[in-house]
mmCIF file of the C-alpha atoms, coordinates in Angstrom:
data_MODEL
# 
_entry.id   MODEL 
# 
loop_
_atom_site.group_PDB 
_atom_site.id 
_atom_site.type_symbol 
_atom_site.label_atom_id 
_atom_site.label_alt_id 
_atom_site.label_comp_id 
_atom_site.label_asym_id 
_atom_site.label_entity_id 
_atom_site.label_seq_id 
_atom_site.pdbx_PDB_ins_code 
_atom_site.Cartn_x 
_atom_site.Cartn_y 
_atom_site.Cartn_z 
_atom_site.occupancy 
_atom_site.B_iso_or_equiv 
_atom_site.pdbx_formal_charge 
_atom_site.auth_seq_id 
_atom_site.auth_comp_id 
_atom_site.auth_asym_id 
_atom_site.auth_atom_id 
_atom_site.pdbx_PDB_model_num 
ATOM 1   C CA . UNK A 1 1   ? 31.501  -1.572  -22.422 1.00 0.00 ? 1   UNK A CA 1 
ATOM 2   C CA . UNK A 1 2   ? 32.058  2.122   -23.069 1.00 0.00 ? 2   UNK A CA 1 
ATOM 3   C CA . UNK A 1 3   ? 31.757  4.838   -20.436 1.00 0.00 ? 3   UNK A CA 1 
ATOM 4   C CA . UNK A 1 4   ? 28.420  5.914   -21.920 1.00 0.00 ? 4   UNK A CA 1 
ATOM 5   C CA . UNK A 1 5   ? 27.024  2.402   -21.546 1.00 0.00 ? 5   UNK A CA 1 
ATOM 6   C CA . UNK A 1 6   ? 28.199  2.215   -17.936 1.00 0.00 ? 6   UNK A CA 1 
ATOM 7   C CA . UNK A 1 7   ? 26.669  5.616   -17.165 1.00 0.00 ? 7   UNK A CA 1 
ATOM 8   C CA . UNK A 1 8   ? 23.448  4.676   -18.937 1.00 0.00 ? 8   UNK A CA 1 
ATOM 9   C CA . UNK A 1 9   ? 23.233  1.419   -17.001 1.00 0.00 ? 9   UNK A CA 1 
ATOM 10  C CA . UNK A 1 10  ? 23.782  3.218   -13.666 1.00 0.00 ? 10  UNK A CA 1 
ATOM 11  C CA . UNK A 1 11  ? 21.187  5.863   -14.516 1.00 0.00 ? 11  UNK A CA 1 
ATOM 12  C CA . UNK A 1 12  ? 18.560  3.286   -15.468 1.00 0.00 ? 12  UNK A CA 1 
ATOM 13  C CA . UNK A 1 13  ? 18.926  1.571   -12.081 1.00 0.00 ? 13  UNK A CA 1 
ATOM 14  C CA . UNK A 1 14  ? 19.054  4.829   -10.123 1.00 0.00 ? 14  UNK A CA 1 
ATOM 15  C CA . UNK A 1 15  ? 15.275  5.164   -9.924  1.00 0.00 ? 15  UNK A CA 1 
ATOM 16  C CA . UNK A 1 16  ? 14.040  1.652   -9.210  1.00 0.00 ? 16  UNK A CA 1 
ATOM 17  C CA . UNK A 1 17  ? 11.332  0.780   -6.740  1.00 0.00 ? 17  UNK A CA 1 
ATOM 18  C CA . UNK A 1 18  ? 10.347  -2.652  -5.455  1.00 0.00 ? 18  UNK A CA 1 
ATOM 19  C CA . UNK A 1 19  ? 6.694   -3.085  -4.557  1.00 0.00 ? 19  UNK A CA 1 
ATOM 20  C CA . UNK A 1 20  ? 4.681   -5.969  -3.181  1.00 0.00 ? 20  UNK A CA 1 
ATOM 21  C CA . UNK A 1 21  ? 1.110   -6.604  -2.122  1.00 0.00 ? 21  UNK A CA 1 
ATOM 22  C CA . UNK A 1 22  ? 0.121   -7.996  1.236   1.00 0.00 ? 22  UNK A CA 1 
ATOM 23  C CA . UNK A 1 23  ? -3.104  -8.514  3.151   1.00 0.00 ? 23  UNK A CA 1 
ATOM 24  C CA . UNK A 1 24  ? -3.472  -6.274  6.170   1.00 0.00 ? 24  UNK A CA 1 
ATOM 25  C CA . UNK A 1 25  ? -5.868  -6.993  9.032   1.00 0.00 ? 25  UNK A CA 1 
ATOM 26  C CA . UNK A 1 26  ? -7.532  -4.122  10.869  1.00 0.00 ? 26  UNK A CA 1 
ATOM 27  C CA . UNK A 1 27  ? -8.732  -5.387  14.271  1.00 0.00 ? 27  UNK A CA 1 
ATOM 28  C CA . UNK A 1 28  ? -11.384 -3.714  16.404  1.00 0.00 ? 28  UNK A CA 1 
ATOM 29  C CA . UNK A 1 29  ? -13.796 -4.562  19.224  1.00 0.00 ? 29  UNK A CA 1 
ATOM 30  C CA . UNK A 1 30  ? -17.368 -3.291  19.369  1.00 0.00 ? 30  UNK A CA 1 
ATOM 31  C CA . UNK A 1 31  ? -18.609 -1.852  22.671  1.00 0.00 ? 31  UNK A CA 1 
ATOM 32  C CA . UNK A 1 32  ? -20.404 -4.494  24.702  1.00 0.00 ? 32  UNK A CA 1 
ATOM 33  C CA . UNK A 1 33  ? -18.826 -7.299  22.659  1.00 0.00 ? 33  UNK A CA 1 
ATOM 34  C CA . UNK A 1 34  ? -15.466 -8.662  23.754  1.00 0.00 ? 34  UNK A CA 1 
ATOM 35  C CA . UNK A 1 35  ? -14.941 -10.596 20.516  1.00 0.00 ? 35  UNK A CA 1 
ATOM 36  C CA . UNK A 1 36  ? -12.347 -9.008  18.247  1.00 0.00 ? 36  UNK A CA 1 
ATOM 37  C CA . UNK A 1 37  ? -13.576 -8.249  14.740  1.00 0.00 ? 37  UNK A CA 1 
ATOM 38  C CA . UNK A 1 38  ? -11.298 -8.026  11.701  1.00 0.00 ? 38  UNK A CA 1 
ATOM 39  C CA . UNK A 1 39  ? -11.466 -6.211  8.383   1.00 0.00 ? 39  UNK A CA 1 
ATOM 40  C CA . UNK A 1 40  ? -8.907  -7.415  5.825   1.00 0.00 ? 40  UNK A CA 1 
ATOM 41  C CA . UNK A 1 41  ? -7.700  -5.542  2.746   1.00 0.00 ? 41  UNK A CA 1 
ATOM 42  C CA . UNK A 1 42  ? -4.853  -5.894  0.296   1.00 0.00 ? 42  UNK A CA 1 
ATOM 43  C CA . UNK A 1 43  ? -2.329  -3.064  0.336   1.00 0.00 ? 43  UNK A CA 1 
ATOM 44  C CA . UNK A 1 44  ? 0.646   -2.322  -1.879  1.00 0.00 ? 44  UNK A CA 1 
ATOM 45  C CA . UNK A 1 45  ? 3.899   -1.625  -0.063  1.00 0.00 ? 45  UNK A CA 1 
ATOM 46  C CA . UNK A 1 46  ? 7.164   -0.075  -1.223  1.00 0.00 ? 46  UNK A CA 1 
ATOM 47  C CA . UNK A 1 47  ? 10.314  -2.007  -0.288  1.00 0.00 ? 47  UNK A CA 1 
ATOM 48  C CA . UNK A 1 48  ? 13.151  0.441   0.322   1.00 0.00 ? 48  UNK A CA 1 
ATOM 49  C CA . UNK A 1 49  ? 16.012  -2.038  0.338   1.00 0.00 ? 49  UNK A CA 1 
ATOM 50  C CA . UNK A 1 50  ? 17.537  -4.428  -2.203  1.00 0.00 ? 50  UNK A CA 1 
ATOM 51  C CA . UNK A 1 51  ? 15.867  -7.429  -3.827  1.00 0.00 ? 51  UNK A CA 1 
ATOM 52  C CA . UNK A 1 52  ? 18.290  -9.663  -1.934  1.00 0.00 ? 52  UNK A CA 1 
ATOM 53  C CA . UNK A 1 53  ? 17.098  -8.212  1.388   1.00 0.00 ? 53  UNK A CA 1 
ATOM 54  C CA . UNK A 1 54  ? 13.480  -8.584  0.252   1.00 0.00 ? 54  UNK A CA 1 
ATOM 55  C CA . UNK A 1 55  ? 14.001  -12.281 -0.514  1.00 0.00 ? 55  UNK A CA 1 
ATOM 56  C CA . UNK A 1 56  ? 15.860  -12.734 2.763   1.00 0.00 ? 56  UNK A CA 1 
ATOM 57  C CA . UNK A 1 57  ? 12.930  -11.173 4.651   1.00 0.00 ? 57  UNK A CA 1 
ATOM 58  C CA . UNK A 1 58  ? 9.972   -12.657 2.722   1.00 0.00 ? 58  UNK A CA 1 
ATOM 59  C CA . UNK A 1 59  ? 11.377  -15.754 0.998   1.00 0.00 ? 59  UNK A CA 1 
ATOM 60  C CA . UNK A 1 60  ? 11.365  -16.654 -2.668  1.00 0.00 ? 60  UNK A CA 1 
ATOM 61  C CA . UNK A 1 61  ? 7.613   -17.338 -2.871  1.00 0.00 ? 61  UNK A CA 1 
ATOM 62  C CA . UNK A 1 62  ? 6.521   -13.733 -2.144  1.00 0.00 ? 62  UNK A CA 1 
ATOM 63  C CA . UNK A 1 63  ? 5.754   -11.981 -5.463  1.00 0.00 ? 63  UNK A CA 1 
ATOM 64  C CA . UNK A 1 64  ? 7.181   -8.521  -6.034  1.00 0.00 ? 64  UNK A CA 1 
ATOM 65  C CA . UNK A 1 65  ? 7.516   -6.034  -8.876  1.00 0.00 ? 65  UNK A CA 1 
ATOM 66  C CA . UNK A 1 66  ? 10.478  -3.883  -9.820  1.00 0.00 ? 66  UNK A CA 1 
ATOM 67  C CA . UNK A 1 67  ? 9.449   -0.513  -11.224 1.00 0.00 ? 67  UNK A CA 1 
ATOM 68  C CA . UNK A 1 68  ? 12.116  1.436   -13.123 1.00 0.00 ? 68  UNK A CA 1 
ATOM 69  C CA . UNK A 1 69  ? 11.784  5.168   -13.730 1.00 0.00 ? 69  UNK A CA 1 
ATOM 70  C CA . UNK A 1 70  ? 13.784  7.475   -15.968 1.00 0.00 ? 70  UNK A CA 1 
ATOM 71  C CA . UNK A 1 71  ? 13.468  10.422  -13.607 1.00 0.00 ? 71  UNK A CA 1 
ATOM 72  C CA . UNK A 1 72  ? 13.361  10.889  -9.862  1.00 0.00 ? 72  UNK A CA 1 
ATOM 73  C CA . UNK A 1 73  ? 10.156  12.908  -10.271 1.00 0.00 ? 73  UNK A CA 1 
ATOM 74  C CA . UNK A 1 74  ? 8.387   9.876   -11.811 1.00 0.00 ? 74  UNK A CA 1 
ATOM 75  C CA . UNK A 1 75  ? 9.613   7.676   -8.972  1.00 0.00 ? 75  UNK A CA 1 
ATOM 76  C CA . UNK A 1 76  ? 8.335   10.132  -6.342  1.00 0.00 ? 76  UNK A CA 1 
ATOM 77  C CA . UNK A 1 77  ? 4.983   10.409  -8.121  1.00 0.00 ? 77  UNK A CA 1 
ATOM 78  C CA . UNK A 1 78  ? 4.616   6.605   -8.067  1.00 0.00 ? 78  UNK A CA 1 
ATOM 79  C CA . UNK A 1 79  ? 5.399   6.509   -4.338  1.00 0.00 ? 79  UNK A CA 1 
ATOM 80  C CA . UNK A 1 80  ? 2.881   9.310   -3.690  1.00 0.00 ? 80  UNK A CA 1 
ATOM 81  C CA . UNK A 1 81  ? 0.202   7.357   -5.577  1.00 0.00 ? 81  UNK A CA 1 
ATOM 82  C CA . UNK A 1 82  ? 0.812   4.255   -3.461  1.00 0.00 ? 82  UNK A CA 1 
ATOM 83  C CA . UNK A 1 83  ? 0.787   6.303   -0.251  1.00 0.00 ? 83  UNK A CA 1 
ATOM 84  C CA . UNK A 1 84  ? -2.411  8.085   -1.351  1.00 0.00 ? 84  UNK A CA 1 
ATOM 85  C CA . UNK A 1 85  ? -4.212  4.790   -2.001  1.00 0.00 ? 85  UNK A CA 1 
ATOM 86  C CA . UNK A 1 86  ? -3.040  3.495   1.377   1.00 0.00 ? 86  UNK A CA 1 
ATOM 87  C CA . UNK A 1 87  ? -4.287  6.633   3.165   1.00 0.00 ? 87  UNK A CA 1 
ATOM 88  C CA . UNK A 1 88  ? -7.641  6.416   1.344   1.00 0.00 ? 88  UNK A CA 1 
ATOM 89  C CA . UNK A 1 89  ? -8.073  2.774   2.339   1.00 0.00 ? 89  UNK A CA 1 
ATOM 90  C CA . UNK A 1 90  ? -7.218  3.507   5.975   1.00 0.00 ? 90  UNK A CA 1 
ATOM 91  C CA . UNK A 1 91  ? -9.787  6.335   5.980   1.00 0.00 ? 91  UNK A CA 1 
ATOM 92  C CA . UNK A 1 92  ? -12.421 3.972   4.522   1.00 0.00 ? 92  UNK A CA 1 
ATOM 93  C CA . UNK A 1 93  ? -11.686 1.310   7.144   1.00 0.00 ? 93  UNK A CA 1 
ATOM 94  C CA . UNK A 1 94  ? -11.806 3.878   9.961   1.00 0.00 ? 94  UNK A CA 1 
ATOM 95  C CA . UNK A 1 95  ? -15.175 5.117   8.695   1.00 0.00 ? 95  UNK A CA 1 
ATOM 96  C CA . UNK A 1 96  ? -16.481 1.552   8.405   1.00 0.00 ? 96  UNK A CA 1 
ATOM 97  C CA . UNK A 1 97  ? -15.382 0.787   11.965  1.00 0.00 ? 97  UNK A CA 1 
ATOM 98  C CA . UNK A 1 98  ? -16.846 4.070   13.233  1.00 0.00 ? 98  UNK A CA 1 
ATOM 99  C CA . UNK A 1 99  ? -20.195 3.219   11.602  1.00 0.00 ? 99  UNK A CA 1 
ATOM 100 C CA . UNK A 1 100 ? -20.161 -0.219  13.198  1.00 0.00 ? 100 UNK A CA 1 
ATOM 101 C CA . UNK A 1 101 ? -19.324 1.319   16.593  1.00 0.00 ? 101 UNK A CA 1 
ATOM 102 C CA . UNK A 1 102 ? -22.135 3.845   16.256  1.00 0.00 ? 102 UNK A CA 1 
ATOM 103 C CA . UNK A 1 103 ? -24.810 1.446   15.077  1.00 0.00 ? 103 UNK A CA 1 
ATOM 104 C CA . UNK A 1 104 ? -23.494 -1.902  16.338  1.00 0.00 ? 104 UNK A CA 1 
ATOM 105 C CA . UNK A 1 105 ? -23.621 -3.335  12.816  1.00 0.00 ? 105 UNK A CA 1 
ATOM 106 C CA . UNK A 1 106 ? -22.511 -2.385  9.335   1.00 0.00 ? 106 UNK A CA 1 
ATOM 107 C CA . UNK A 1 107 ? -24.509 0.667   8.312   1.00 0.00 ? 107 UNK A CA 1 
ATOM 108 C CA . UNK A 1 108 ? -24.567 1.773   4.697   1.00 0.00 ? 108 UNK A CA 1 
ATOM 109 C CA . UNK A 1 109 ? -27.832 3.696   4.322   1.00 0.00 ? 109 UNK A CA 1 
ATOM 110 C CA . UNK A 1 110 ? -28.861 7.320   4.556   1.00 0.00 ? 110 UNK A CA 1 
ATOM 111 C CA . UNK A 1 111 ? -29.160 8.901   7.960   1.00 0.00 ? 111 UNK A CA 1 
ATOM 112 C CA . UNK A 1 112 ? -31.898 11.294  6.844   1.00 0.00 ? 112 UNK A CA 1 
ATOM 113 C CA . UNK A 1 113 ? -34.124 11.995  3.907   1.00 0.00 ? 113 UNK A CA 1 
ATOM 114 C CA . UNK A 1 114 ? -33.534 15.257  2.057   1.00 0.00 ? 114 UNK A CA 1 
ATOM 115 C CA . UNK A 1 115 ? -37.006 15.236  0.436   1.00 0.00 ? 115 UNK A CA 1 
# 
Protein backbone atom coordinates (compact mmCIF):
# COMPACT_ATOMS: atom_id res chain seq x y z
CA UNK A 1 0.00 0.00 0.00
CA UNK A 2 1.43 3.38 -0.95
CA UNK A 3 1.28 6.47 1.24
CA UNK A 4 -1.46 7.92 -0.98
CA UNK A 5 -3.61 4.83 -0.47
CA UNK A 6 -3.11 4.98 3.29
CA UNK A 7 -3.99 8.69 3.35
CA UNK A 8 -7.00 8.11 1.12
CA UNK A 9 -8.22 5.29 3.34
CA UNK A 10 -7.86 7.44 6.49
CA UNK A 11 -9.65 10.36 4.85
CA UNK A 12 -12.58 8.21 3.72
CA UNK A 13 -13.15 7.00 7.29
CA UNK A 14 -12.65 10.43 8.84
CA UNK A 15 -16.25 11.50 8.27
CA UNK A 16 -18.31 8.43 9.14
CA UNK A 17 -21.51 8.48 11.13
CA UNK A 18 -23.40 5.53 12.59
CA UNK A 19 -27.16 5.93 12.81
CA UNK A 20 -29.93 3.72 14.10
CA UNK A 21 -33.68 3.94 14.52
CA UNK A 22 -35.49 3.29 17.76
CA UNK A 23 -39.02 3.69 19.07
CA UNK A 24 -39.39 6.39 21.68
CA UNK A 25 -42.32 6.58 24.09
CA UNK A 26 -43.62 9.96 25.23
CA UNK A 27 -45.60 9.48 28.46
CA UNK A 28 -48.15 11.93 29.83
CA UNK A 29 -51.12 11.99 32.21
CA UNK A 30 -54.32 13.92 31.52
CA UNK A 31 -55.75 16.06 34.33
CA UNK A 32 -58.37 14.14 36.27
CA UNK A 33 -57.11 10.81 34.91
CA UNK A 34 -54.35 9.02 36.79
CA UNK A 35 -53.72 6.55 33.96
CA UNK A 36 -50.51 7.26 32.06
CA UNK A 37 -50.96 7.69 28.32
CA UNK A 38 -48.21 7.01 25.77
CA UNK A 39 -47.44 8.30 22.29
CA UNK A 40 -44.81 6.26 20.43
CA UNK A 41 -42.75 7.37 17.44
CA UNK A 42 -39.67 6.12 15.65
CA UNK A 43 -36.65 8.40 15.84
CA UNK A 44 -33.26 8.22 14.17
CA UNK A 45 -30.28 8.56 16.48
CA UNK A 46 -26.61 9.28 15.80
CA UNK A 47 -24.14 6.95 17.54
CA UNK A 48 -20.99 8.89 18.40
CA UNK A 49 -18.77 5.95 19.25
CA UNK A 50 -17.39 2.95 17.35
CA UNK A 51 -19.37 0.11 15.79
CA UNK A 52 -17.82 -2.23 18.37
CA UNK A 53 -19.20 -0.09 21.20
CA UNK A 54 -22.58 0.06 19.44
CA UNK A 55 -22.74 -3.74 19.23
CA UNK A 56 -21.59 -4.03 22.83
CA UNK A 57 -24.39 -1.68 23.93
CA UNK A 58 -27.23 -2.85 21.65
CA UNK A 59 -26.25 -6.39 20.60
CA UNK A 60 -25.85 -7.82 17.13
CA UNK A 61 -29.58 -7.81 16.29
CA UNK A 62 -29.98 -4.00 16.37
CA UNK A 63 -29.80 -2.66 12.79
CA UNK A 64 -27.60 0.34 12.10
CA UNK A 65 -26.28 2.26 9.11
CA UNK A 66 -22.81 3.64 8.50
CA UNK A 67 -22.86 6.89 6.55
CA UNK A 68 -19.56 7.99 4.98
CA UNK A 69 -18.99 11.58 3.89
CA UNK A 70 -16.20 13.10 1.83
CA UNK A 71 -16.27 16.38 3.72
CA UNK A 72 -16.89 17.42 7.30
CA UNK A 73 -19.48 19.92 6.04
CA UNK A 74 -21.58 17.08 4.56
CA UNK A 75 -21.33 15.15 7.82
CA UNK A 76 -22.47 18.17 9.85
CA UNK A 77 -25.35 18.80 7.44
CA UNK A 78 -26.52 15.19 7.86
CA UNK A 79 -26.40 15.52 11.66
CA UNK A 80 -28.34 18.81 11.48
CA UNK A 81 -31.02 17.13 9.35
CA UNK A 82 -31.44 14.33 11.89
CA UNK A 83 -31.56 16.81 14.78
CA UNK A 84 -34.08 18.97 12.88
CA UNK A 85 -36.41 16.01 12.29
CA UNK A 86 -36.11 15.06 15.95
CA UNK A 87 -36.94 18.61 17.09
CA UNK A 88 -39.91 18.75 14.70
CA UNK A 89 -41.27 15.45 16.01
CA UNK A 90 -40.89 16.56 19.63
CA UNK A 91 -42.76 19.78 18.81
CA UNK A 92 -45.56 17.76 17.16
CA UNK A 93 -45.85 15.44 20.17
CA UNK A 94 -45.89 18.39 22.59
CA UNK A 95 -48.66 20.03 20.56
CA UNK A 96 -50.63 16.77 20.44
CA UNK A 97 -50.32 16.37 24.21
CA UNK A 98 -51.24 20.02 24.78
CA UNK A 99 -54.38 19.58 22.65
CA UNK A 100 -55.34 16.48 24.61
CA UNK A 101 -54.76 18.34 27.90
CA UNK A 102 -56.88 21.26 26.74
CA UNK A 103 -59.77 19.26 25.35
CA UNK A 104 -59.42 15.96 27.23
CA UNK A 105 -59.27 14.05 23.94
CA UNK A 106 -57.42 14.23 20.65
CA UNK A 107 -58.53 17.41 18.91
CA UNK A 108 -57.76 17.94 15.25
CA UNK A 109 -60.43 20.36 14.03
CA UNK A 110 -60.69 24.11 13.64
CA UNK A 111 -61.20 26.22 16.71
CA UNK A 112 -63.15 28.88 14.82
CA UNK A 113 -64.66 29.53 11.45
CA UNK A 114 -63.09 32.30 9.38
CA UNK A 115 -66.17 32.69 7.13
